[in-house]
Coordinates of C-alpha atoms and ligand atoms in Angstrom, one line a residue:
M30 CA 32.4 118.7 -146.0
T31 CA 34.9 115.9 -146.0
I32 CA 38.7 116.0 -146.6
L33 CA 40.4 113.5 -148.8
V34 CA 43.8 112.4 -147.5
T35 CA 45.9 110.5 -150.0
G36 CA 48.5 108.2 -148.4
G37 CA 46.6 108.5 -145.1
A38 CA 47.8 105.0 -144.1
G39 CA 51.4 106.1 -144.2
Y40 CA 53.6 107.8 -141.7
I41 CA 52.8 111.5 -142.2
G42 CA 49.3 110.9 -143.6
S43 CA 48.2 108.9 -140.6
H44 CA 49.4 111.7 -138.3
M45 CA 47.4 114.1 -140.5
A46 CA 44.3 112.0 -140.2
L47 CA 44.6 112.1 -136.4
E48 CA 45.1 115.9 -136.4
L49 CA 42.1 116.4 -138.6
L50 CA 39.9 114.1 -136.6
D51 CA 41.1 115.8 -133.3
A52 CA 40.0 119.1 -134.9
G53 CA 36.5 117.7 -135.6
E54 CA 36.9 117.3 -139.4
A55 CA 35.5 114.4 -141.5
V56 CA 38.2 112.4 -143.2
V57 CA 38.4 109.9 -146.1
V58 CA 41.7 108.2 -146.7
I59 CA 42.7 106.8 -150.1
D60 CA 45.7 104.5 -149.9
N61 CA 46.8 101.4 -151.9
L62 CA 48.5 100.0 -148.7
S63 CA 51.8 99.5 -150.7
T64 CA 53.8 101.0 -147.9
G65 CA 51.0 102.1 -145.5
F66 CA 49.0 100.0 -143.1
R67 CA 45.3 99.5 -142.6
W68 CA 45.8 99.7 -138.8
A69 CA 47.5 103.1 -139.2
V70 CA 44.3 104.7 -140.5
P71 CA 42.6 106.1 -137.3
E72 CA 39.2 104.9 -136.2
G73 CA 36.8 107.6 -137.4
A74 CA 38.4 108.0 -140.8
T75 CA 36.9 106.1 -143.8
L76 CA 39.5 104.1 -145.8
V77 CA 39.2 103.6 -149.5
V78 CA 41.8 101.0 -150.6
G79 CA 43.1 102.0 -154.0
D80 CA 45.5 104.1 -156.0
F81 CA 45.3 107.8 -155.9
G82 CA 46.2 107.8 -159.6
D83 CA 43.0 105.7 -160.4
E84 CA 40.9 108.5 -161.9
K85 CA 37.6 106.5 -161.9
L86 CA 38.0 105.6 -158.2
V87 CA 39.1 109.1 -157.2
A88 CA 36.3 110.8 -159.1
E89 CA 33.7 108.4 -157.5
T90 CA 35.2 109.1 -154.1
I91 CA 35.1 112.9 -154.5
A92 CA 31.4 112.7 -155.6
R93 CA 30.4 110.1 -153.0
Y94 CA 31.9 111.9 -150.0
D95 CA 31.4 115.5 -151.2
I96 CA 35.1 116.2 -151.1
A97 CA 36.0 119.9 -151.2
E98 CA 39.6 119.6 -150.0
I99 CA 42.4 117.3 -150.7
I100 CA 45.7 116.8 -148.8
H101 CA 48.0 114.8 -150.9
F102 CA 50.7 112.7 -149.3
A103 CA 50.9 109.5 -151.3
A104 CA 54.3 109.4 -153.0
K105 CA 57.6 107.7 -153.3
I106 CA 59.9 109.4 -150.9
V107 CA 63.4 107.9 -150.8
V108 CA 66.0 110.2 -152.5
P109 CA 68.6 107.5 -153.4
D110 CA 65.9 105.2 -154.8
S111 CA 64.8 108.0 -157.1
V112 CA 68.3 108.1 -158.5
V113 CA 68.1 104.4 -159.4
D114 CA 64.4 104.4 -160.5
P115 CA 63.6 107.9 -161.9
L116 CA 60.8 106.7 -164.1
G117 CA 59.1 105.0 -161.2
Y118 CA 59.3 108.3 -159.3
Y119 CA 58.0 110.3 -162.3
L120 CA 55.1 107.9 -162.7
N121 CA 54.1 107.9 -159.1
N122 CA 54.9 111.4 -158.0
V123 CA 54.1 113.4 -161.2
A124 CA 51.9 111.4 -163.7
K125 CA 49.6 110.2 -160.9
A126 CA 49.5 113.6 -159.3
R127 CA 48.3 115.0 -162.6
S128 CA 45.5 112.4 -162.6
L129 CA 44.6 113.4 -159.1
L130 CA 44.5 117.1 -160.1
E131 CA 42.3 116.3 -163.1
C132 CA 39.8 114.7 -160.7
A133 CA 40.1 117.6 -158.3
V134 CA 39.3 120.1 -161.0
G135 CA 36.5 117.9 -162.5
G136 CA 35.0 117.3 -159.0
G137 CA 35.0 121.0 -158.0
V138 CA 37.6 120.6 -155.2
K139 CA 38.3 124.0 -153.7
H140 CA 41.6 123.6 -151.9
F141 CA 44.6 121.3 -152.4
I142 CA 47.5 120.9 -150.0
F143 CA 50.6 119.3 -151.4
S144 CA 53.5 117.5 -149.7
S145 CA 56.5 119.2 -151.3
T146 CA 60.0 119.0 -150.1
A147 CA 63.2 120.8 -149.2
A148 CA 64.7 118.7 -152.0
V149 CA 63.4 121.2 -154.5
Y150 CA 66.2 123.5 -153.5
G151 CA 69.1 121.1 -154.1
N152 CA 72.2 122.6 -152.6
P153 CA 71.0 126.0 -151.5
E154 CA 73.3 129.0 -151.8
Q155 CA 72.4 130.2 -148.3
N156 CA 71.0 128.6 -145.1
P157 CA 68.4 129.1 -143.7
V158 CA 66.9 128.8 -147.1
T159 CA 63.8 130.9 -148.0
E160 CA 61.1 130.0 -150.4
D161 CA 62.5 132.5 -152.9
E162 CA 65.8 130.6 -153.2
T163 CA 66.5 129.4 -156.8
L164 CA 65.1 125.9 -157.3
K165 CA 67.8 123.5 -158.4
P166 CA 66.8 120.0 -157.2
I167 CA 69.6 117.5 -157.5
S168 CA 67.6 114.3 -157.4
P169 CA 64.7 112.9 -159.4
Y170 CA 62.7 112.9 -156.2
G171 CA 63.2 116.7 -155.8
R172 CA 62.5 117.3 -159.4
S173 CA 59.3 115.2 -159.3
K174 CA 58.0 117.3 -156.4
L175 CA 58.9 120.6 -158.2
M176 CA 57.1 119.5 -161.3
V177 CA 53.9 119.1 -159.2
E178 CA 54.4 122.5 -157.7
W179 CA 54.6 123.9 -161.2
M180 CA 51.4 122.0 -162.2
L181 CA 49.6 123.4 -159.2
E182 CA 50.6 126.9 -160.1
D183 CA 49.2 126.5 -163.6
V184 CA 46.1 124.7 -162.5
A185 CA 45.3 127.3 -159.9
R186 CA 45.7 130.0 -162.5
A187 CA 43.3 128.3 -164.9
H188 CA 40.7 126.9 -162.4
P189 CA 38.9 128.0 -159.2
L190 CA 41.2 126.1 -156.9
T191 CA 43.7 127.4 -154.4
Y192 CA 46.6 125.4 -153.0
A193 CA 49.4 125.3 -150.4
A194 CA 52.6 123.5 -151.3
L195 CA 54.5 122.7 -148.0
R196 CA 58.1 122.1 -148.4
Y197 CA 59.0 119.6 -145.7
F198 CA 62.4 119.4 -144.2
N199 CA 63.3 116.2 -142.3
V200 CA 60.3 114.7 -140.7
A201 CA 60.8 112.6 -137.6
G202 CA 59.3 111.5 -134.3
A203 CA 55.9 110.0 -133.5
D204 CA 52.5 111.0 -132.2
P205 CA 53.1 112.1 -128.6
Q206 CA 50.1 110.0 -127.5
G207 CA 51.7 106.9 -129.1
R208 CA 48.9 106.4 -131.7
S209 CA 51.1 106.4 -134.8
G210 CA 54.7 106.6 -135.9
Q211 CA 57.1 105.7 -138.7
S212 CA 56.3 102.0 -139.4
T213 CA 57.9 101.3 -142.8
P214 CA 59.8 98.0 -142.3
N215 CA 62.9 99.0 -144.5
A216 CA 62.9 102.7 -143.7
T217 CA 66.1 104.5 -144.6
H218 CA 65.6 107.8 -142.7
L219 CA 68.3 108.7 -140.3
I220 CA 66.4 108.9 -137.0
K221 CA 64.5 105.7 -137.7
V222 CA 67.7 103.9 -138.6
A223 CA 69.5 105.2 -135.5
V224 CA 66.6 104.3 -133.2
Q225 CA 66.6 100.8 -134.6
A226 CA 70.3 100.5 -134.0
A227 CA 69.8 101.7 -130.4
L228 CA 67.2 99.0 -129.8
G229 CA 69.3 96.3 -131.3
L230 CA 67.0 95.8 -134.2
R231 CA 70.0 96.2 -136.5
P232 CA 73.6 95.6 -135.8
G233 CA 74.7 99.2 -136.2
M234 CA 74.5 102.0 -138.8
D235 CA 76.5 103.9 -141.4
V236 CA 77.2 107.6 -141.7
F237 CA 77.0 108.5 -145.3
G238 CA 79.9 110.9 -145.7
V239 CA 82.0 113.0 -143.3
D240 CA 83.8 114.9 -146.0
Y241 CA 81.1 117.5 -146.6
P242 CA 81.8 121.3 -146.2
T243 CA 80.0 121.4 -142.8
P244 CA 81.4 121.9 -139.3
D245 CA 81.9 118.2 -138.5
G246 CA 81.9 117.0 -142.2
S247 CA 78.6 115.1 -142.0
C248 CA 75.4 116.5 -143.6
L249 CA 73.3 119.1 -141.9
R250 CA 69.5 118.8 -141.8
D251 CA 66.5 120.5 -140.1
Y252 CA 64.5 117.8 -138.2
I253 CA 60.8 118.5 -137.6
H254 CA 58.4 116.7 -135.5
V255 CA 55.6 115.0 -137.5
T256 CA 52.9 116.4 -135.3
D257 CA 54.1 120.0 -135.9
L258 CA 54.1 119.1 -139.6
A259 CA 50.6 117.8 -139.5
R260 CA 49.6 121.0 -137.7
A261 CA 51.1 123.0 -140.5
H262 CA 48.6 121.4 -142.9
L263 CA 45.7 122.2 -140.7
D264 CA 46.9 125.8 -140.5
A265 CA 47.2 125.9 -144.3
L266 CA 43.7 124.5 -144.7
R267 CA 42.2 127.2 -142.4
Y268 CA 44.2 129.8 -144.3
L269 CA 42.9 128.6 -147.7
R270 CA 39.3 128.4 -146.3
A271 CA 39.6 132.0 -145.2
D272 CA 40.3 132.9 -148.8
G273 CA 44.0 133.0 -148.5
R274 CA 45.9 133.1 -151.8
S275 CA 47.8 130.0 -153.0
I276 CA 51.0 129.8 -151.1
V277 CA 54.3 127.9 -150.9
C278 CA 55.9 127.5 -147.5
N279 CA 58.8 125.8 -145.9
V280 CA 58.1 123.7 -142.8
G281 CA 61.1 123.3 -140.5
Y282 CA 62.4 124.7 -137.3
Q283 CA 65.2 126.8 -138.7
K284 CA 67.8 124.7 -136.8
G285 CA 70.4 122.4 -138.3
F286 CA 71.8 119.2 -136.8
S287 CA 74.5 117.2 -138.3
V288 CA 74.2 113.4 -138.8
L289 CA 76.9 112.9 -136.1
E290 CA 75.0 115.1 -133.7
V291 CA 71.7 113.3 -134.3
I292 CA 73.4 110.0 -133.6
E293 CA 74.9 111.4 -130.4
V294 CA 71.4 112.4 -129.3
V295 CA 70.0 109.0 -130.0
K296 CA 72.8 107.4 -128.0
K297 CA 72.2 109.7 -125.1
V298 CA 68.4 109.4 -125.0
S299 CA 68.5 105.6 -125.5
G300 CA 71.6 105.1 -123.2
V301 CA 73.0 102.6 -125.9
D302 CA 76.3 103.1 -127.5
F303 CA 75.6 101.2 -130.8
P304 CA 78.2 100.7 -133.5
V305 CA 78.5 103.4 -136.1
T306 CA 80.6 103.0 -139.3
I307 CA 81.8 105.9 -141.4
A308 CA 80.8 105.1 -145.0
G309 CA 81.0 106.9 -148.3
R310 CA 78.6 109.6 -149.5
R311 CA 75.1 108.6 -150.6
A312 CA 73.8 109.7 -154.1
G313 CA 71.6 112.7 -154.2
D314 CA 72.5 114.2 -150.7
P315 CA 73.0 117.9 -150.4
A316 CA 75.6 119.0 -147.8
A317 CA 73.4 121.3 -145.7
I318 CA 69.8 122.4 -145.8
V319 CA 68.0 124.3 -143.0
A320 CA 64.6 126.0 -143.4
S321 CA 63.7 129.6 -143.0
N322 CA 60.3 129.4 -141.4
A323 CA 59.5 133.1 -141.4
R324 CA 56.8 132.8 -144.1
I325 CA 54.8 130.0 -142.6
R326 CA 54.8 131.6 -139.1
A327 CA 53.7 134.9 -140.6
A328 CA 51.2 133.8 -143.2
L329 CA 49.7 130.7 -141.6
G330 CA 50.3 131.5 -137.9
W331 CA 52.1 128.2 -137.5
T332 CA 53.7 127.8 -134.1
P333 CA 55.8 124.7 -133.4
Q334 CA 55.0 122.8 -130.3
H335 CA 57.6 120.0 -130.4
D336 CA 60.8 121.8 -131.4
N337 CA 63.1 119.6 -129.3
L338 CA 65.4 116.9 -130.9
E339 CA 65.6 114.9 -127.6
Q340 CA 61.8 114.7 -127.4
I341 CA 61.6 113.7 -131.1
V342 CA 64.1 110.9 -130.6
E343 CA 62.4 109.8 -127.4
Q344 CA 59.0 109.5 -129.1
A345 CA 60.6 107.8 -132.1
L346 CA 62.2 105.3 -129.6
N347 CA 58.9 104.7 -127.8
W348 CA 57.1 104.1 -131.1
E349 CA 59.8 101.7 -132.4
R350 CA 59.5 99.6 -129.2
R351 CA 55.7 99.5 -129.5
L352 CA 56.0 98.5 -133.2
H353 CA 58.5 95.8 -132.4
N354 CA 56.3 94.4 -129.6
R355 CA 53.3 94.5 -132.0
R356 CA 55.3 92.5 -134.6
L357 CA 56.3 89.9 -131.9
A358 CA 52.7 89.7 -130.6
Ligands
UDP425 N1 72.0 109.2 -143.2 C1 73.1 108.4 -142.8 N2 72.9 107.1 -142.4 C2 71.7 106.5 -142.5 C3 70.6 107.3 -143.0 C4 70.8 108.6 -143.4 O1 74.2 108.9 -142.6 O2 71.6 105.3 -142.3 C5 72.2 110.6 -143.6 C6 71.9 110.9 -145.1 O3 73.0 110.6 -145.9 C7 71.6 112.4 -145.0 C8 70.9 112.5 -143.6 O4 71.3 111.4 -142.9 O5 72.8 113.2 -145.0 C9 69.4 112.6 -143.7 O6 69.0 111.5 -144.5 P1 67.5 111.0 -144.5 O7 67.5 109.8 -145.4 O8 67.0 110.8 -143.1 O9 66.7 112.2 -145.1 P2 66.8 113.0 -146.5 O10 67.6 114.3 -146.1 O11 67.6 112.2 -147.5 O12 65.4 113.3 -146.9

């Protein structure tokens, strides 16, 4: 039995491929290399270069490799971009996910694990937010992911397929063994940007808003190590294989850090006091969002191993240095 990982040449997908291979699983990656990298696909995984929305290619891949399980990462993921380009997000994240599900059902795939997001909650009434919170996404990105959750619910009701939708909070850090990391050249995510500023790869950075109703005025987020996130998928896979019912789980540490606190940690760990400018709010940002992780711990037995912001930052710094040296080489 082989697992199909869409987006396996990307940041989270490549960590997933490593986690699966380390666990002795067989892995096929499908990735169009639009933002991913051939080198990021670990040795031992088979790479099919193409679009996960290409039904012919995906159906052939499922048949050829006897795929029984799909872990679906490939997506557009930048909240402010989704505000500017909603149709691009709905095409990629929703329409193509529908095609993938069509192939999954047609090919007899048993289990499907979906990268969902904390953005499905929008501005939650309460933090930590539980999976039962009202879903009121405030960006096309969040809405696109929620639409796929709904599709999965309906598909699982109509067909013999079970799924886990994992609502990621803010994913950061890099493989502790240095085998992969966040490599997108124009990445916009906070820890990546701050680490680049610390290494002098950008002149400084902006803080998008300090007038939010939070303790220091900047946004509060729950930053989770990418390796713990990959592990959550493996736990979900084992749960579904053991006949677990379809499930939706948050994946986060249940701890909030403000943007200003994260920047302080990056300055401390790197030892560099880079320039920080207070800028206006960014479109689509909720003020505060922190995961309740009670469900994933109880249902999947997920136990975080890397719940330490300094360690996350240190590994992100190590990866960024490595990436920079690779580009210079
Ligand atoms: N942020 C910031 N400066 C940056 C990048 C991000 O102030 O250069 C803020 C952003 O406005 C948000 C938080 O950091 O409040 C996390 O943003 P990120 O893009 O990392 O993840 P998101 O929460 O949007 O998925």
